[in-house]
mmCIF file of C-alpha atoms and ligand atoms in Angstrom:
data_model
loop_
_atom_site.group_PDB
_atom_site.id
_atom_site.type_symbol
_atom_site.label_atom_id
_atom_site.label_comp_id
_atom_site.label_asym_id
_atom_site.label_seq_id
_atom_site.Cartn_x
_atom_site.Cartn_y
_atom_site.Cartn_z
ATOM 1 C CA UNK A 1 -8.566 15.670 -14.685
ATOM 2 C CA UNK A 2 -5.464 13.547 -14.418
ATOM 3 C CA UNK A 3 -5.632 10.965 -17.256
ATOM 4 C CA UNK A 4 -3.936 8.324 -15.074
ATOM 5 C CA UNK A 5 -6.560 8.504 -12.271
ATOM 6 C CA UNK A 6 -9.662 6.450 -13.099
ATOM 7 C CA UNK A 7 -11.857 8.207 -10.519
ATOM 8 C CA UNK A 8 -11.302 11.561 -12.248
ATOM 9 C CA UNK A 9 -11.793 10.245 -15.778
ATOM 10 C CA UNK A 10 -14.882 10.377 -17.965
ATOM 11 C CA UNK A 11 -16.293 8.400 -20.853
ATOM 12 C CA UNK A 12 -15.557 11.231 -23.264
ATOM 13 C CA UNK A 13 -11.842 10.578 -22.686
ATOM 14 C CA UNK A 14 -11.880 6.878 -21.882
ATOM 15 C CA UNK A 15 -13.807 5.669 -24.934
ATOM 16 C CA UNK A 16 -10.640 6.227 -27.018
ATOM 17 C CA UNK A 17 -7.982 5.694 -24.335
ATOM 18 C CA UNK A 18 -5.727 2.643 -24.001
ATOM 19 C CA UNK A 19 -3.694 1.571 -20.984
ATOM 20 C CA UNK A 20 -0.823 -0.837 -20.420
ATOM 21 C CA UNK A 21 -0.945 -1.187 -16.638
ATOM 22 C CA UNK A 22 -3.716 -0.920 -14.062
ATOM 23 C CA UNK A 23 -2.724 -0.101 -10.486
ATOM 24 C CA UNK A 24 -4.963 -1.094 -7.615
ATOM 25 C CA UNK A 25 -4.060 0.623 -4.336
ATOM 26 C CA UNK A 26 -5.204 -1.345 -1.298
ATOM 27 C CA UNK A 27 -5.474 0.085 2.210
ATOM 28 C CA UNK A 28 -7.173 -0.676 5.518
ATOM 29 C CA UNK A 29 -9.442 1.107 7.979
ATOM 30 C CA UNK A 30 -7.980 0.804 11.448
ATOM 31 C CA UNK A 31 -6.717 2.569 14.574
ATOM 32 C CA UNK A 32 -3.277 4.184 14.140
ATOM 33 C CA UNK A 33 -1.949 4.959 17.615
ATOM 34 C CA UNK A 34 -4.038 7.735 19.234
ATOM 35 C CA UNK A 35 -3.119 10.425 16.781
ATOM 36 C CA UNK A 36 -3.469 9.286 13.152
ATOM 37 C CA UNK A 37 -6.772 8.834 11.292
ATOM 38 C CA UNK A 38 -8.345 5.431 10.719
ATOM 39 C CA UNK A 39 -7.904 5.942 6.981
ATOM 40 C CA UNK A 40 -4.141 6.589 7.200
ATOM 41 C CA UNK A 41 -3.371 3.599 4.972
ATOM 42 C CA UNK A 42 -5.964 4.780 2.446
ATOM 43 C CA UNK A 43 -4.585 8.332 2.257
ATOM 44 C CA UNK A 44 -1.061 6.960 1.912
ATOM 45 C CA UNK A 45 -2.136 4.609 -0.910
ATOM 46 C CA UNK A 46 -4.044 7.366 -2.700
ATOM 47 C CA UNK A 47 -1.151 9.802 -2.674
ATOM 48 C CA UNK A 48 1.666 7.356 -3.352
ATOM 49 C CA UNK A 49 -0.245 5.734 -6.227
ATOM 50 C CA UNK A 50 -1.176 9.072 -7.808
ATOM 51 C CA UNK A 51 2.276 10.638 -7.593
ATOM 52 C CA UNK A 52 4.039 7.446 -8.763
ATOM 53 C CA UNK A 53 1.637 7.163 -11.692
ATOM 54 C CA UNK A 54 2.282 10.816 -12.594
ATOM 55 C CA UNK A 55 6.024 10.136 -12.710
ATOM 56 C CA UNK A 56 5.487 7.050 -14.900
ATOM 57 C CA UNK A 57 2.949 8.817 -17.131
ATOM 58 C CA UNK A 58 5.279 11.714 -17.799
ATOM 59 C CA UNK A 59 7.890 9.257 -19.059
ATOM 60 C CA UNK A 60 5.295 7.888 -21.504
ATOM 61 C CA UNK A 61 3.841 4.942 -19.573
ATOM 62 C CA UNK A 62 0.119 4.314 -20.005
ATOM 63 C CA UNK A 63 -0.889 3.620 -16.422
ATOM 64 C CA UNK A 64 -4.307 3.926 -14.803
ATOM 65 C CA UNK A 65 -4.837 4.030 -11.036
ATOM 66 C CA UNK A 66 -8.091 2.552 -9.745
ATOM 67 C CA UNK A 67 -9.825 3.813 -6.605
ATOM 68 C CA UNK A 68 -8.205 2.521 -3.407
ATOM 69 C CA UNK A 69 -9.855 -0.478 -1.755
ATOM 70 C CA UNK A 70 -10.554 0.873 1.727
ATOM 71 C CA UNK A 71 -10.755 -2.324 3.820
ATOM 72 C CA UNK A 72 -7.948 -4.743 4.635
ATOM 73 C CA UNK A 73 -7.306 -7.914 6.587
ATOM 74 C CA UNK A 74 -7.472 -6.942 10.262
ATOM 75 C CA UNK A 75 -8.102 -10.332 11.836
ATOM 76 C CA UNK A 76 -5.661 -9.590 14.670
ATOM 77 C CA UNK A 77 -7.621 -6.500 15.744
ATOM 78 C CA UNK A 78 -11.105 -7.949 16.082
ATOM 79 C CA UNK A 79 -11.569 -6.312 19.492
ATOM 80 C CA UNK A 80 -10.400 -2.811 18.489
ATOM 81 C CA UNK A 81 -13.431 -0.596 18.010
ATOM 82 C CA UNK A 82 -14.349 -0.058 14.347
ATOM 83 C CA UNK A 83 -11.212 -1.652 12.951
ATOM 84 C CA UNK A 84 -12.760 -3.070 9.818
ATOM 85 C CA UNK A 85 -11.864 -6.550 8.599
ATOM 86 C CA UNK A 86 -12.313 -8.332 5.333
ATOM 87 C CA UNK A 87 -11.238 -11.941 5.035
ATOM 88 C CA UNK A 88 -8.396 -13.050 2.751
ATOM 89 C CA UNK A 89 -11.032 -15.128 0.923
ATOM 90 C CA UNK A 90 -13.062 -11.931 0.352
ATOM 91 C CA UNK A 91 -9.957 -10.248 -1.042
ATOM 92 C CA UNK A 92 -9.569 -13.167 -3.430
ATOM 93 C CA UNK A 93 -13.191 -12.723 -4.564
ATOM 94 C CA UNK A 94 -12.788 -8.959 -5.081
ATOM 95 C CA UNK A 95 -9.540 -9.384 -6.966
ATOM 96 C CA UNK A 96 -10.920 -12.166 -9.142
ATOM 97 C CA UNK A 97 -13.742 -9.868 -10.302
ATOM 98 C CA UNK A 98 -11.339 -6.992 -11.003
ATOM 99 C CA UNK A 99 -8.884 -9.217 -12.862
ATOM 100 C CA UNK A 100 -11.758 -10.635 -14.913
ATOM 101 C CA UNK A 101 -12.715 -7.127 -16.076
ATOM 102 C CA UNK A 102 -9.134 -6.257 -17.017
ATOM 103 C CA UNK A 103 -8.581 -9.588 -18.782
ATOM 104 C CA UNK A 104 -11.802 -9.189 -20.795
ATOM 105 C CA UNK A 105 -10.949 -5.616 -21.758
ATOM 106 C CA UNK A 106 -7.343 -6.246 -22.698
ATOM 107 C CA UNK A 107 -5.384 -4.553 -19.904
ATOM 108 C CA UNK A 108 -3.082 -7.454 -19.173
ATOM 109 C CA UNK A 109 -0.909 -5.977 -16.442
ATOM 110 C CA UNK A 110 -2.098 -5.319 -12.894
ATOM 111 C CA UNK A 111 -0.071 -4.123 -9.932
ATOM 112 C CA UNK A 112 -1.488 -4.092 -6.425
ATOM 113 C CA UNK A 113 0.011 -1.200 -4.475
ATOM 114 C CA UNK A 114 -0.365 -2.361 -0.911
ATOM 115 C CA UNK A 115 -0.434 -0.080 2.104
ATOM 116 C CA UNK A 116 -1.207 -2.476 4.952
ATOM 117 C CA UNK A 117 0.874 -5.226 6.558
ATOM 118 C CA UNK A 118 -2.099 -7.530 7.214
ATOM 119 C CA UNK A 119 -2.817 -7.778 3.480
ATOM 120 C CA UNK A 120 -0.950 -10.728 1.987
ATOM 121 C CA UNK A 121 -1.642 -10.928 -1.709
ATOM 122 C CA UNK A 122 1.008 -13.424 -2.770
ATOM 123 C CA UNK A 123 -1.076 -16.602 -2.424
ATOM 124 C CA UNK A 124 -3.978 -14.792 -4.105
ATOM 125 C CA UNK A 125 -1.784 -13.717 -7.022
ATOM 126 C CA UNK A 126 -0.537 -17.292 -7.428
ATOM 127 C CA UNK A 127 -4.094 -18.582 -7.513
ATOM 128 C CA UNK A 128 -5.426 -15.964 -9.957
ATOM 129 C CA UNK A 129 -2.344 -16.260 -12.144
ATOM 130 C CA UNK A 130 -3.333 -19.842 -12.933
ATOM 131 C CA UNK A 131 -6.913 -18.825 -13.665
ATOM 132 C CA UNK A 132 -5.979 -15.902 -15.931
ATOM 133 C CA UNK A 133 -2.875 -16.964 -17.851
ATOM 134 C CA UNK A 134 -2.834 -13.857 -20.066
ATOM 135 C CA UNK A 135 -2.611 -11.561 -17.053
ATOM 136 C CA UNK A 136 0.618 -10.352 -15.466
ATOM 137 C CA UNK A 137 -0.245 -9.877 -11.794
ATOM 138 C CA UNK A 138 2.208 -8.285 -9.397
ATOM 139 C CA UNK A 139 2.468 -6.577 -6.058
ATOM 140 C CA UNK A 140 4.461 -3.930 -4.282
ATOM 141 C CA UNK A 141 4.273 -3.029 -0.615
ATOM 142 C CA UNK A 142 5.350 0.611 -0.897
ATOM 143 C CA UNK A 143 6.641 0.639 2.689
ATOM 144 C CA UNK A 144 9.349 -1.845 1.654
ATOM 145 C CA UNK A 145 10.449 0.115 -1.409
ATOM 146 C CA UNK A 146 13.200 2.213 0.171
ATOM 147 C CA UNK A 147 15.341 1.660 3.261
ATOM 148 C CA UNK A 148 13.441 3.321 6.116
ATOM 149 C CA UNK A 149 16.600 3.484 8.210
ATOM 150 C CA UNK A 150 17.991 6.152 5.878
ATOM 151 C CA UNK A 151 15.074 8.450 6.685
ATOM 152 C CA UNK A 152 13.960 7.653 10.234
ATOM 153 C CA UNK A 153 15.636 7.048 13.571
ATOM 154 C CA UNK A 154 13.123 4.846 15.377
ATOM 155 C CA UNK A 155 11.963 1.515 13.964
ATOM 156 C CA UNK A 156 8.340 0.410 13.898
ATOM 157 C CA UNK A 157 5.654 -0.943 11.666
ATOM 158 C CA UNK A 158 2.429 0.785 12.572
ATOM 159 C CA UNK A 159 1.729 4.491 13.163
ATOM 160 C CA UNK A 160 5.466 4.828 13.792
ATOM 161 C CA UNK A 161 7.906 7.649 13.009
ATOM 162 C CA UNK A 162 7.662 6.875 9.288
ATOM 163 C CA UNK A 163 3.892 6.784 9.107
ATOM 164 C CA UNK A 164 3.461 9.827 11.335
ATOM 165 C CA UNK A 165 5.954 11.817 9.221
ATOM 166 C CA UNK A 166 4.163 10.777 6.056
ATOM 167 C CA UNK A 167 0.780 11.818 7.420
ATOM 168 C CA UNK A 168 2.212 15.119 8.671
ATOM 169 C CA UNK A 169 3.241 15.735 5.076
ATOM 170 C CA UNK A 170 0.096 14.412 3.354
ATOM 171 C CA UNK A 171 -2.768 15.229 5.747
ATOM 172 C CA UNK A 172 -1.489 17.466 8.583
ATOM 173 C CA UNK A 173 -5.022 18.592 9.411
ATOM 174 C CA UNK A 174 -5.862 15.004 10.459
ATOM 175 C CA UNK A 175 -2.876 14.449 12.800
ATOM 176 C CA UNK A 176 -3.499 15.204 16.474
ATOM 177 C CA UNK A 177 -1.035 17.511 18.281
ATOM 178 C CA UNK A 178 2.132 15.912 19.568
ATOM 179 C CA UNK A 179 1.058 15.761 23.219
ATOM 180 C CA UNK A 180 -1.575 13.185 22.189
ATOM 181 C CA UNK A 181 0.906 10.826 20.497
ATOM 182 C CA UNK A 182 1.310 7.481 22.271
ATOM 183 C CA UNK A 183 4.753 5.907 22.606
ATOM 184 C CA UNK A 184 3.913 2.981 20.289
ATOM 185 C CA UNK A 185 5.628 0.551 22.650
ATOM 186 C CA UNK A 186 5.347 -3.060 21.508
ATOM 187 C CA UNK A 187 5.345 -6.092 23.775
ATOM 188 C CA UNK A 188 7.459 -8.916 22.375
ATOM 189 C CA UNK A 189 6.526 -12.585 22.183
ATOM 190 C CA UNK A 190 7.963 -14.732 25.022
ATOM 191 C CA UNK A 191 8.874 -17.420 22.469
ATOM 192 C CA UNK A 192 12.187 -16.546 20.844
ATOM 193 C CA UNK A 193 11.559 -17.892 17.348
ATOM 194 C CA UNK A 194 8.700 -15.460 16.760
ATOM 195 C CA UNK A 195 10.835 -12.432 17.551
ATOM 196 C CA UNK A 196 13.688 -13.699 15.374
ATOM 197 C CA UNK A 197 11.327 -13.766 12.424
ATOM 198 C CA UNK A 198 11.737 -17.404 11.398
ATOM 199 C CA UNK A 199 8.525 -18.465 13.121
ATOM 200 C CA UNK A 200 5.296 -16.576 12.672
ATOM 201 C CA UNK A 201 2.016 -16.194 14.499
ATOM 202 C CA UNK A 202 -0.453 -13.376 14.091
ATOM 203 C CA UNK A 203 0.012 -10.656 16.703
ATOM 204 C CA UNK A 204 -2.991 -10.131 18.960
ATOM 205 C CA UNK A 205 -2.893 -6.381 18.631
ATOM 206 C CA UNK A 206 -4.659 -5.323 21.826
ATOM 207 C CA UNK A 207 -2.163 -7.454 23.815
ATOM 208 C CA UNK A 208 1.005 -6.114 22.210
ATOM 209 C CA UNK A 209 0.271 -2.366 22.206
ATOM 210 C CA UNK A 210 -1.574 -0.062 24.572
ATOM 211 C CA UNK A 211 -2.149 2.770 22.070
ATOM 212 C CA UNK A 212 -2.398 0.482 18.958
ATOM 213 C CA UNK A 213 0.881 1.893 17.596
ATOM 214 C CA UNK A 214 4.046 -0.155 17.025
ATOM 215 C CA UNK A 215 7.066 2.155 16.889
ATOM 216 C CA UNK A 216 7.717 5.455 18.644
ATOM 217 C CA UNK A 217 6.508 8.401 16.538
ATOM 218 C CA UNK A 218 8.121 11.149 18.655
ATOM 219 C CA UNK A 219 10.838 12.140 16.155
ATOM 220 C CA UNK A 220 8.416 12.410 13.235
ATOM 221 C CA UNK A 221 8.526 15.615 11.174
ATOM 222 C CA UNK A 222 6.881 16.926 8.030
ATOM 223 C CA UNK A 223 10.325 17.325 6.393
ATOM 224 C CA UNK A 224 11.142 13.637 6.918
ATOM 225 C CA UNK A 225 7.716 12.748 5.524
ATOM 226 C CA UNK A 226 8.287 14.800 2.386
ATOM 227 C CA UNK A 227 11.743 13.342 1.728
ATOM 228 C CA UNK A 228 10.494 9.805 2.211
ATOM 229 C CA UNK A 229 7.397 10.364 0.054
ATOM 230 C CA UNK A 230 9.531 11.694 -2.784
ATOM 231 C CA UNK A 231 11.961 8.772 -2.568
ATOM 232 C CA UNK A 232 9.167 6.177 -2.488
ATOM 233 C CA UNK A 233 7.221 7.697 -5.387
ATOM 234 C CA UNK A 234 10.301 8.172 -7.560
ATOM 235 C CA UNK A 235 11.156 4.501 -7.145
ATOM 236 C CA UNK A 236 7.561 3.349 -7.527
ATOM 237 C CA UNK A 237 7.086 5.554 -10.610
ATOM 238 C CA UNK A 238 10.126 3.966 -12.226
ATOM 239 C CA UNK A 239 8.758 0.505 -11.380
ATOM 240 C CA UNK A 240 5.411 1.341 -13.026
ATOM 241 C CA UNK A 241 7.252 2.642 -16.081
ATOM 242 C CA UNK A 242 9.370 -0.494 -16.345
ATOM 243 C CA UNK A 243 6.356 -2.794 -15.975
ATOM 244 C CA UNK A 244 4.577 -0.865 -18.739
ATOM 245 C CA UNK A 245 7.496 -0.973 -21.125
ATOM 246 C CA UNK A 246 8.671 -4.558 -20.600
ATOM 247 C CA UNK A 247 7.178 -7.335 -22.668
ATOM 248 C CA UNK A 248 5.922 -10.077 -20.361
ATOM 249 C CA UNK A 249 6.841 -12.659 -23.028
ATOM 250 C CA UNK A 250 10.418 -11.422 -22.725
ATOM 251 C CA UNK A 251 10.672 -10.806 -18.989
ATOM 252 C CA UNK A 252 13.831 -12.735 -18.167
ATOM 253 C CA UNK A 253 17.432 -12.143 -19.125
ATOM 254 C CA UNK A 254 20.874 -13.536 -18.340
ATOM 255 C CA UNK A 255 22.374 -10.098 -17.864
ATOM 256 C CA UNK A 256 20.302 -7.991 -15.369
HETATM 257 ZN ZN1 ZN B 301 -0.934 2.325 8.481
#
């Protein structure tokens, strides 16, 4: 039993345990090109949360990782078979209930460890922050934690070289052989502002990608996946440690 993983814990241990930070990993269940499993985001969340928490725990941080929420916002993929969708308003309802438990039981710090681009927790955190003023609510999208360009040659944001490498490292038995990998070619919006990033509209996934991937996975390797995983979890572990050890009443400084 790892004391920082709630799913492995028991009442015998927990009745006397105290934690400073709860981590809620949040994934999605969706197609990932032809070759990665629907639960790719869930496996990634599980492993990144657990290893980051181990790193923080071993430095003395009292962190507890909750089970990963398996469904994300997939409104742009309504026509892709068995891509599951929960509404942002449902995410707000789920999070409100979880925050209420933590607030009542005196764990005043919560970090959402997000694995899926369609999940946008910032407005939800703003809303719940007003409702639960004692709580410190925060968010990290692990895929933004280190510079992908230092690890991977081809860009992308879904089932790409990064994600394929990571899954080759974490769950190789669930990655189809290379001849099945699609090219992850993405069609761009005809309207310039959307491609430049200063205007936004949701991508209609089945119209932008044939194989559901965005980003060419062909140069993915297990070695790249391992290096990236270690870099992400080291950084995320340090973040968890810092959140645990910093007083929220004294969060800001002139000198950082
Ligand atoms: Zn993914």
